């Protein structure tokens, strides 16, 4: 049985999967033939998970923007590449054809060069969801600069940490951004971040909201003025090695500050394209709408690079799902006749809560495929999505992956492989999952559970954590020998379908945003008077997980509510609004072992509302503290 690039039947999936395991190099080299390489690779794959050292398509030369833009000009010059829906539905949309996007990317690439950006330099991008964000990302890639996009919801401190870690020379931002009824002062936040970031020499500022901003002479320049200086927009692409860095994207782990996940040019391009085309069963001419922000990996891989490398029309939305009302997504689907919709369970659960009035009356008949990503989807939300949005006619792909994997690893393939509510189902071709127990022994057979690992590299696997390779090894490759450890737990049902049950480490998933408990604790501890804190997740109807903080405070506690607000503000300042605790409980002590380790298991149970069966508490230094915490539960 043979199979095509885009698998078209269950048999083809099975054949592709079999080939990908038996002959991974043969499989991926045939896939990689479908791209524009300036020079073909010498070796398909070179790897070990011990260092780790992973190289795909070594010796290959390419530029990903030639694959996303130039190669489509012959046949798709006038087809929309990006369709942009502004925050305010009364404002005008923007449509950029492939020809126009190519022109704008090349033009802005010149702006970067004119401002001193060179191949290998790191560029921080902190922008709202406007077409210029995609243009900035692609312009970096055009000249071989490494982009580090920071989500617009992060604080000045978080940006500063990221800028300093990557030693960025340049920042691209906007005066502000519109989000629903709010205006977010992005440039002002950047100004604060730059007080402690001397590596930054230039800031390029897009005018979006026309709010007043301070422009520092010699450092800050306006996007539009710089564009006007470009005489000739011709910009040949920098020819990159397959393993040259394409971007850094920071993400939270169970310890310390966020780490810069590094992805490289060749493998990333191949894998995001392959998975985009297959998982969603993309058809030429489709209008594809992913509701994520480009500040997260979903936006990198499945708003920008995957769809554009496939010559698709990708819809970018500036606003939020609930403004002007909770029908906004469905209105957009209706307005643009969206064929493929990719969103997050948290959005579905939130919109469910507003009722069907916002869905009824919208024409959703253009939809052919639905997708979800970011967290486990509960069955209720899955069925609501299936019944009311897909009208039971659209397959739903439940795509499991991570910042570190850069592309979908486990998912059904729309309409091709069987779907099962709340299950990511089967691995994609090239992906070899394995479940292990605590000791690292393989959990064989079906109807089992364990920690989810992957035993063989795929083209877009994380290469390193920027500036700290040892951290990458420790985090992902040291827990279990010769395995990539995902940090997730999973069940495998009788048919071999995977169901991801959530993180088994100290990482929270709040509204699909990944947040480390240690990060939140560090932020809380910065508040004056806080002696110590412990943060755990608890089930939250809409967010998936909420943040529950236990805080020991030494000082005036006359106005506890005011104090709580103060702590919440501190977290917002240090990390960003996305990490604000939902609940704060003041305690006189934390349950610790004799060696001083906080027993989070107990706190997690209390936060979840389970107060009777707390397990063994005899190893605690002070068992009485548990009673107090139980009684004070919020
Ligand atoms: C973590 C990765 C993948 C891009 C967005 C999030 C959880 C992701 C699913 C899913 C169950 C999921 C996992 C994973 N997750 N997709 N379909 N079902 N859980 O990327 O911020 O790197 O977070 O999100 O726990 O480890 P991320």
XYZ file of C-alpha atoms and ligand atoms in Angstrom:
661
model
C 0.000 0.000 0.000
C 1.369 3.405 -0.890
C 0.361 6.724 0.584
C 0.352 10.326 -0.546
C 1.778 13.457 1.115
C -1.703 14.105 2.419
C -3.022 10.782 3.619
C -6.459 10.135 2.187
C -7.712 7.044 3.959
C -7.186 4.959 7.049
C -5.163 2.538 4.934
C -2.903 5.335 3.770
C -2.452 6.516 7.339
C -1.518 3.012 8.399
C 0.912 2.656 5.505
C 2.487 6.046 6.189
C 2.776 5.274 9.885
C 4.369 1.889 9.239
C 6.889 3.371 6.828
C 7.711 6.218 9.229
C 8.630 3.762 11.970
C 10.408 1.185 9.833
C 12.332 3.686 7.734
C 12.138 7.157 9.322
C 14.855 8.601 7.111
C 13.230 7.325 3.947
C 9.856 8.557 5.114
C 10.961 12.092 6.020
C 13.252 12.569 3.049
C 10.325 11.833 0.730
C 8.209 14.363 2.661
C 11.001 16.960 2.563
C 11.236 16.644 -1.228
C 8.069 18.745 -1.404
C 9.847 21.953 -0.393
C 12.118 24.495 -1.986
C 15.681 23.770 -0.879
C 18.606 25.822 -2.151
C 20.698 22.725 -1.559
C 19.498 19.265 -0.594
C 20.588 17.765 2.701
C 23.550 15.394 3.027
C 22.082 13.396 5.890
C 18.409 13.101 6.825
C 18.876 12.480 10.536
C 21.648 12.389 13.073
C 20.605 12.026 16.685
C 21.087 10.963 20.206
C 18.871 11.744 23.192
C 21.778 11.623 25.652
C 23.431 14.981 24.943
C 20.869 15.558 23.297
C 21.986 16.301 19.748
C 19.335 16.187 17.060
C 19.975 17.226 13.471
C 17.488 16.946 10.646
C 18.323 17.481 6.982
C 21.912 18.355 7.849
C 23.741 20.158 5.079
C 20.439 21.290 3.571
C 20.148 24.969 2.674
C 16.906 26.905 2.570
C 14.966 29.907 3.674
C 11.552 29.202 5.169
C 10.120 32.441 3.747
C 10.900 31.300 0.211
C 8.701 28.322 1.032
C 6.005 30.475 2.635
C 6.023 33.247 0.032
C 8.225 33.149 -3.077
C 7.305 29.682 -4.229
C 3.601 30.548 -4.251
C 4.016 33.611 -6.469
C 3.854 31.667 -9.723
C 0.404 30.224 -9.026
C -1.089 32.094 -6.061
C 0.159 35.673 -6.377
C -3.355 37.108 -6.126
C -4.766 34.641 -3.624
C -5.228 36.001 -0.086
C -2.425 34.845 2.194
C -3.558 36.736 5.283
C -7.071 37.931 5.962
C -7.214 40.150 9.016
C -10.302 40.843 11.091
C -9.842 43.895 13.319
C -10.844 44.116 16.956
C -13.782 46.389 16.128
C -16.125 44.683 13.656
C -17.046 48.110 12.274
C -13.472 48.716 11.119
C -12.178 47.540 7.771
C -10.686 44.133 7.272
C -7.290 43.796 5.597
C -6.556 41.259 2.902
C -2.959 40.626 1.872
C -2.424 38.487 -1.194
C 0.694 36.372 -1.480
C 2.195 39.021 -3.761
C 1.430 41.788 -1.277
C 2.636 39.826 1.724
C 5.849 38.949 -0.088
C 6.384 42.620 -0.882
C 5.713 43.779 2.670
C 7.947 41.141 4.207
C 10.809 42.077 1.894
C 10.243 45.759 2.561
C 10.277 45.301 6.321
C 13.317 43.029 6.033
C 15.090 46.100 4.665
C 13.897 48.137 7.632
C 15.467 45.552 9.923
C 18.725 45.641 7.985
C 18.740 49.448 7.922
C 18.425 49.366 11.683
C 21.427 47.145 12.076
C 19.793 43.718 12.389
C 21.978 40.945 11.011
C 21.744 37.200 10.542
C 21.836 35.458 13.916
C 20.748 38.545 15.898
C 17.856 38.073 18.296
C 14.793 40.252 17.833
C 12.057 40.517 20.444
C 8.559 41.023 19.016
C 5.849 42.346 21.356
C 2.852 43.219 19.242
C -0.908 42.999 18.997
C -2.523 40.581 16.540
C -2.163 42.760 13.447
C -0.817 41.724 10.022
C 2.422 43.571 10.828
C 3.099 40.960 13.516
C 3.198 38.200 10.901
C 5.201 40.500 8.642
C 7.741 41.157 11.407
C 8.114 37.432 12.116
C 8.620 36.590 8.449
C 10.979 39.532 7.872
C 13.228 38.221 10.648
C 13.226 34.800 9.034
C 13.926 36.415 5.657
C 17.247 37.829 6.848
C 18.135 35.012 9.224
C 17.467 36.969 12.406
C 16.075 34.887 15.267
C 12.680 36.051 16.476
C 11.536 35.794 20.048
C 7.858 36.668 20.139
C 6.526 37.592 23.571
C 2.769 37.392 24.123
C 1.180 40.827 24.598
C -0.186 39.843 28.026
C 3.227 39.537 29.672
C 4.575 42.180 32.044
C 7.615 44.425 31.628
C 9.550 42.195 34.008
C 8.755 39.072 31.993
C 9.786 40.818 28.782
C 13.004 42.030 30.372
C 13.837 38.491 31.524
C 13.296 37.173 28.002
C 15.197 39.991 26.309
C 18.148 39.562 28.635
C 18.223 35.792 28.345
C 18.383 36.008 24.547
C 20.420 39.240 24.490
C 18.070 40.768 21.921
C 19.453 43.726 19.983
C 16.119 44.938 18.692
C 12.494 45.136 19.770
C 9.520 45.422 17.434
C 6.370 46.681 19.111
C 3.349 48.954 18.675
C 2.157 52.039 20.501
C -0.685 49.952 21.850
C -3.109 47.196 21.045
C -6.898 46.856 21.041
C -8.412 43.971 22.970
C -12.169 44.191 23.215
C -13.014 47.490 24.861
C -9.493 47.927 26.241
C -6.388 49.603 24.893
C -3.170 47.909 26.003
C -0.188 50.290 26.235
C 2.446 48.053 24.694
C 5.159 50.647 24.094
C 4.976 51.885 27.687
C 5.473 48.315 28.890
C 8.472 47.941 26.584
C 9.916 51.204 27.925
C 9.785 49.755 31.435
C 11.336 46.491 30.276
C 14.186 48.302 28.560
C 15.323 50.142 31.687
C 17.074 46.919 32.617
C 17.847 45.599 29.128
C 20.972 47.310 27.777
C 21.405 44.857 24.884
C 18.553 46.558 23.012
C 19.782 49.238 20.645
C 16.705 49.796 18.488
C 12.950 49.758 18.983
C 10.699 49.798 15.938
C 7.220 51.047 16.809
C 4.095 50.448 14.776
C 1.340 52.994 15.197
C -1.863 51.080 15.868
C -3.888 52.837 18.552
C -2.523 56.406 18.346
C -2.154 56.628 22.096
C 0.691 58.940 23.188
C 4.043 57.235 23.603
C 7.510 58.365 24.515
C 10.034 57.951 21.707
C 13.658 57.902 22.828
C 15.949 59.731 20.443
C 18.369 57.417 18.686
C 16.703 54.278 20.020
C 13.065 54.382 18.978
C 11.875 54.680 15.377
C 8.431 54.554 13.771
C 7.592 51.603 11.564
C 5.946 53.764 8.889
C 8.808 56.263 8.680
C 11.319 53.461 8.303
C 9.205 51.863 5.583
C 9.178 55.177 3.717
C 12.963 55.135 3.624
C 13.065 51.833 1.730
C 13.675 52.619 -1.937
C 13.841 49.155 -3.409
C 11.969 46.416 -1.624
C 13.786 43.596 -3.378
C 15.234 41.407 -0.658
C 16.796 38.096 -1.569
C 16.364 35.589 1.228
C 19.329 34.774 3.441
C 20.299 31.201 2.744
C 20.177 29.280 6.008
C 21.502 25.924 7.098
C 18.759 23.486 7.943
C 19.870 23.485 11.588
C 20.293 27.257 11.934
C 18.012 28.722 14.586
C 14.697 30.017 13.293
C 13.222 31.227 16.562
C 13.193 31.153 20.330
C 9.923 30.913 22.216
C 9.852 31.117 25.996
C 7.731 28.706 27.959
C 7.244 27.790 31.597
C 8.643 24.735 33.278
C 8.343 23.270 36.741
C 11.355 25.156 38.064
C 12.945 28.554 37.660
C 12.331 31.171 35.033
C 10.800 30.413 31.637
C 13.179 28.769 29.212
C 13.817 29.676 25.614
C 12.760 26.743 23.462
C 14.821 26.731 20.256
C 13.538 25.567 16.886
C 15.543 25.365 13.685
C 14.743 26.077 10.043
C 14.515 22.852 8.057
C 12.815 20.376 10.357
C 10.384 22.964 11.680
C 9.284 23.897 8.177
C 8.787 20.297 7.101
C 6.898 19.206 10.199
C 4.545 22.178 10.581
C 3.593 21.965 6.924
C 3.099 18.204 6.966
C 0.928 18.292 10.073
C -1.098 21.311 8.933
C -1.933 19.701 5.604
C -2.708 16.312 7.132
C -4.407 16.910 10.466
C -6.861 19.479 9.094
C -7.017 17.855 5.656
C -6.399 21.268 4.159
C -7.781 21.749 0.641
C -6.583 24.470 -1.746
C -8.837 27.504 -1.444
C -9.857 26.789 2.152
C -10.265 29.689 4.553
C -8.503 28.635 7.720
C -9.057 30.360 11.086
C -6.903 29.641 14.097
C -8.004 31.754 17.065
C -4.673 31.594 18.916
C -2.270 34.484 19.389
C 1.027 34.471 17.505
C 2.651 34.985 20.911
C 2.192 31.261 21.525
C 3.512 28.267 19.603
C 0.066 27.582 18.128
C 0.218 30.925 16.367
C 3.789 30.413 15.153
C 3.110 26.985 13.681
C -0.546 27.144 12.710
C -1.249 30.786 11.909
C 2.030 31.710 10.249
C 4.433 29.020 9.097
C 2.280 25.909 8.556
C -0.565 27.556 6.624
C 1.632 29.932 4.621
C 4.080 27.225 3.613
C 1.032 25.328 2.361
C -0.193 28.344 0.358
C -3.331 28.603 2.469
C -5.407 31.630 3.415
C -4.859 32.203 7.111
C -7.261 34.391 9.054
C -5.844 36.564 11.816
C -8.182 37.998 14.431
C -7.115 40.948 16.545
C -9.825 40.836 19.201
C -11.328 38.561 21.820
C -14.139 35.973 21.574
C -16.552 37.902 23.814
C -16.491 41.394 22.323
C -18.675 43.124 21.250
C -20.530 39.961 22.228
C -20.026 36.232 22.668
C -20.987 35.566 19.058
C -17.827 37.064 17.615
C -16.150 33.814 16.479
C -19.327 32.632 14.783
C -19.807 35.996 13.140
C -16.269 35.754 11.736
C -16.920 32.220 10.487
C -20.066 33.486 8.762
C -18.454 36.654 7.376
C -15.432 34.946 5.799
C -16.994 31.538 5.123
C -14.373 29.816 7.237
C -13.774 26.155 6.346
C -11.399 25.111 9.115
C -11.695 26.453 12.660
C -9.014 25.762 15.267
C -9.585 26.948 18.844
C -9.065 26.066 22.503
C -11.298 24.177 24.956
C -11.269 27.168 27.315
C -12.809 29.353 24.602
C -15.441 26.723 23.865
C -16.347 26.381 27.553
C -16.551 30.117 27.981
C -18.767 30.591 24.912
C -20.953 27.636 25.924
C -21.774 29.589 29.059
C -23.268 32.454 27.054
C -25.882 30.193 25.504
C -26.973 29.414 21.973
C -28.472 32.826 21.230
C -25.048 33.894 20.073
C -24.694 30.918 17.725
C -28.174 30.797 16.277
C -28.642 33.008 13.280
C -25.017 32.711 12.197
C -24.426 30.723 9.049
C -21.809 28.142 9.928
C -22.386 25.899 6.924
C -18.964 26.687 5.433
C -17.260 24.792 8.266
C -15.779 21.442 7.301
C -13.210 20.709 10.026
C -12.987 21.778 13.670
C -9.940 21.566 15.910
C -9.001 22.039 19.537
C -5.670 22.524 21.237
C -3.980 23.539 24.447
C -5.542 21.414 27.157
C -7.679 18.341 27.614
C -11.176 18.901 26.251
C -13.957 17.625 28.469
C -16.739 15.604 26.877
C -19.391 18.250 27.521
C -17.431 20.903 25.648
C -16.577 18.428 22.879
C -20.262 17.631 22.322
C -21.305 21.276 22.454
C -18.711 22.048 19.781
C -19.803 19.042 17.706
C -23.551 19.695 18.032
C -23.774 23.458 17.793
C -20.778 24.540 15.762
C -20.024 21.525 13.577
C -23.733 20.553 13.416
C -22.500 16.958 13.758
C -21.050 17.134 10.244
C -17.497 18.259 10.978
C -14.771 16.034 12.328
C -13.114 17.477 15.442
C -9.370 17.068 15.667
C -8.122 17.012 19.258
C -4.505 17.974 18.705
C -2.012 17.257 21.456
C 1.378 18.906 21.307
C 3.645 21.401 23.063
C 5.885 24.416 22.545
C 8.771 21.957 22.549
C 7.292 19.722 19.860
C 6.460 22.717 17.617
C 3.840 20.693 15.785
C 0.994 18.290 16.524
C 2.184 14.849 17.645
C -0.988 13.028 18.642
C -4.313 13.741 16.959
C -6.945 12.200 14.833
C -6.735 13.160 11.177
C -9.921 14.957 10.150
C -12.359 12.503 8.629
C -9.597 9.951 8.013
C -8.779 8.323 11.352
C -11.499 7.691 13.953
C -12.286 10.391 16.498
C -13.237 9.815 20.093
C -14.480 12.598 22.375
C -11.817 13.827 24.807
C -9.131 11.681 23.171
C -6.249 12.939 21.090
C -6.336 9.380 19.678
C -3.409 8.190 17.533
C 0.145 9.371 16.891
C 0.792 11.054 13.565
C 3.206 9.409 11.140
C 6.725 9.738 12.513
C 5.671 9.857 16.158
C 6.493 6.960 18.472
C 4.807 7.489 21.857
C 5.494 5.265 24.816
C 4.021 5.199 28.320
C 6.350 4.605 31.236
C 5.868 4.135 34.961
C 7.657 6.117 37.674
C 10.751 3.940 37.327
C 10.875 4.478 33.589
C 9.764 0.988 32.673
C 7.530 0.759 29.645
C 3.838 0.247 30.348
C 2.882 -2.166 27.608
C -0.450 -3.166 26.176
C -3.731 -1.304 26.021
C -6.119 -0.092 28.690
C -3.181 1.348 30.660
C -1.845 4.668 31.884
C 1.548 6.225 32.466
C 3.846 9.121 31.812
C 3.926 10.063 28.164
C 7.295 9.954 26.413
C 8.395 9.843 22.784
C 11.146 7.448 21.814
C 12.244 8.709 18.420
C 12.880 12.263 17.157
C 10.563 14.014 14.688
C 11.754 16.929 12.548
C 10.549 19.762 14.802
C 11.580 18.441 18.202
C 13.198 21.015 20.542
C 16.936 21.349 19.822
C 18.052 23.191 22.931
C 17.016 25.777 25.479
C 18.660 29.017 24.515
C 21.975 29.591 26.220
C 21.614 26.581 28.509
C 21.798 23.217 26.814
C 22.121 21.393 30.112
C 18.717 22.691 31.132
C 17.246 21.164 27.985
C 18.872 17.833 28.759
C 17.755 17.911 32.387
C 14.207 18.902 31.602
C 13.329 16.640 28.737
C 15.944 13.934 28.262
C 17.258 13.055 31.731
C 14.107 11.794 33.484
C 14.009 8.613 31.413
C 16.988 7.292 29.521
C 16.774 7.663 25.758
C 13.287 9.135 25.872
C 11.875 12.606 25.366
C 9.658 13.226 28.420
C 6.602 15.372 27.738
C 5.610 16.194 31.331
C 2.116 14.847 30.586
C 0.291 11.823 31.872
C -1.842 9.774 29.493
C -4.186 6.834 29.233
C -4.144 4.396 26.322
C -7.506 2.786 25.717
C -8.272 -0.673 24.385
C -7.965 0.524 20.790
C -4.640 2.256 21.380
C -6.113 5.774 21.521
C -4.307 8.222 23.766
C -6.138 10.429 26.199
C -3.941 13.130 27.671
C -4.832 13.598 31.319
C -2.685 16.647 32.065
C 0.672 17.650 33.472
C 2.346 15.401 35.989
C 4.884 18.088 36.910
C 4.445 21.443 38.637
C 3.182 23.171 35.522
C -0.343 24.599 35.412
C -2.538 24.990 32.385
C -4.739 28.021 32.928
C -7.008 28.808 29.974
C -4.551 26.939 27.767
C -1.689 29.112 29.063
C 1.220 27.314 30.570
C 2.340 28.667 33.936
C 4.907 27.235 36.345
C 3.860 27.104 39.999
C 7.415 28.112 40.992
C 7.153 31.275 38.898
C 3.899 32.299 40.571
C 5.329 31.529 44.014
C 8.399 33.651 43.308
C 6.166 36.520 42.238
C 3.947 36.230 45.343
C 7.020 36.078 47.562
C 8.144 39.422 46.207
C 5.176 41.096 47.881
C 6.286 42.728 51.069
C 5.310 40.788 54.167
C 4.964 37.464 52.385
C 7.094 34.886 54.145
C 6.403 31.897 51.955
C 3.816 30.593 49.512
C 2.764 27.446 47.735
C 0.769 27.422 44.520
C -1.273 24.561 43.110
C -3.912 24.140 40.429
C -7.555 23.246 41.001
C -10.317 22.353 38.528
C -11.948 25.470 37.084
C -15.089 25.278 34.936
C -13.883 27.647 32.244
C -10.133 27.998 32.642
C -9.534 24.262 32.983
C -7.279 24.979 35.925
C -7.396 27.861 38.349
C -4.511 29.083 40.495
C -4.796 28.501 44.257
C -2.176 30.164 46.451
C -1.459 29.355 50.100
C 0.372 32.289 51.624
C 2.165 32.822 54.925
C 2.064 36.515 55.720
C 3.851 38.409 58.441
C 2.431 41.869 58.980
C -0.757 43.829 59.315
C -3.656 41.706 58.117
C -6.522 43.985 59.183
C -7.821 44.254 55.642
C -7.341 40.813 54.132
C -9.187 41.658 50.919
C -6.955 44.629 50.247
C -3.920 42.501 50.956
C -5.121 39.830 48.535
C -5.602 42.444 45.844
C -2.111 43.688 46.516
C -0.663 40.224 46.089
C -2.629 39.711 42.879
C -1.286 43.036 41.575
C 2.242 41.979 42.400
C 1.844 38.798 40.359
C 0.392 40.805 37.462
C 3.372 43.166 37.619
C 5.988 40.446 37.860
C 4.552 37.931 35.359
C 1.423 39.304 33.722
C -2.333 39.214 34.171
C -2.548 35.596 32.959
C -0.835 34.371 36.147
C -3.073 36.118 38.690
C -4.114 33.715 41.472
C -7.843 32.986 41.543
C -7.815 32.153 45.239
C -5.522 33.202 48.041
C -5.683 31.548 51.449
C -3.617 32.885 54.320
C -2.097 30.134 56.421
C 0.204 30.033 59.415
C 2.314 27.206 58.013
C 2.653 24.874 55.035
C 2.649 21.082 55.173
C 6.313 20.164 55.002
C 8.268 16.993 55.347
C 11.014 16.805 57.927
C 13.476 17.614 55.174
C 11.584 20.837 54.456
C 9.879 19.852 51.223
C 6.361 21.208 50.726
C 3.897 18.346 50.258
C 2.004 19.727 47.315
C -0.014 16.554 46.989
C -1.855 17.531 50.175
C -2.353 21.132 49.095
C -3.588 20.013 45.698
C -6.202 17.771 47.325
C -7.377 20.538 49.616
C -7.578 22.998 46.705
C -9.578 20.431 44.741
C -12.027 20.200 47.632
C -10.958 16.744 48.715
C -10.497 17.098 52.451
C -11.206 13.645 53.820
C -8.756 11.414 52.008
C -5.442 13.215 52.143
C -3.285 10.131 52.192
C -0.334 9.626 54.477
C 0.419 12.733 56.532
C 2.574 11.036 59.157
C 5.828 12.181 57.581
C 4.822 15.796 58.111
C 6.797 18.003 60.427
C 3.613 19.532 61.822
C 0.449 17.568 60.966
C -1.700 20.127 62.817
C -1.173 22.676 60.069
C -3.184 20.478 57.698
C -6.280 20.813 59.883
C -5.953 24.559 59.890
C -5.549 24.703 56.104
C -8.533 22.394 55.586
C -10.720 24.559 57.773
C -9.701 27.754 56.058
C -10.268 26.460 52.545
C -11.856 28.917 50.117
C 0.775 21.426 27.192
C 1.656 22.198 26.254
C 0.130 22.814 21.920
C 0.091 24.244 21.760
C -0.569 24.986 22.866
C -0.051 24.668 24.240
C -1.383 20.554 27.137
C -1.906 20.735 24.672
C -3.527 19.307 24.464
C -4.588 18.434 24.094
C -4.639 17.663 26.299
C -3.089 19.294 25.799
C -0.432 19.480 27.584
C 0.896 19.934 27.020
N -2.094 20.203 25.900
N -2.770 20.203 23.801
N -5.085 18.380 22.847
N -5.106 17.635 25.056
N -3.650 18.473 26.707
O 1.355 24.558 24.232
O 1.912 25.987 26.197
O 3.558 24.312 25.296
O 1.510 23.572 26.530
O -0.591 21.725 26.916
O -0.398 19.427 28.980
O 2.008 19.428 27.708
P 2.145 24.649 25.570
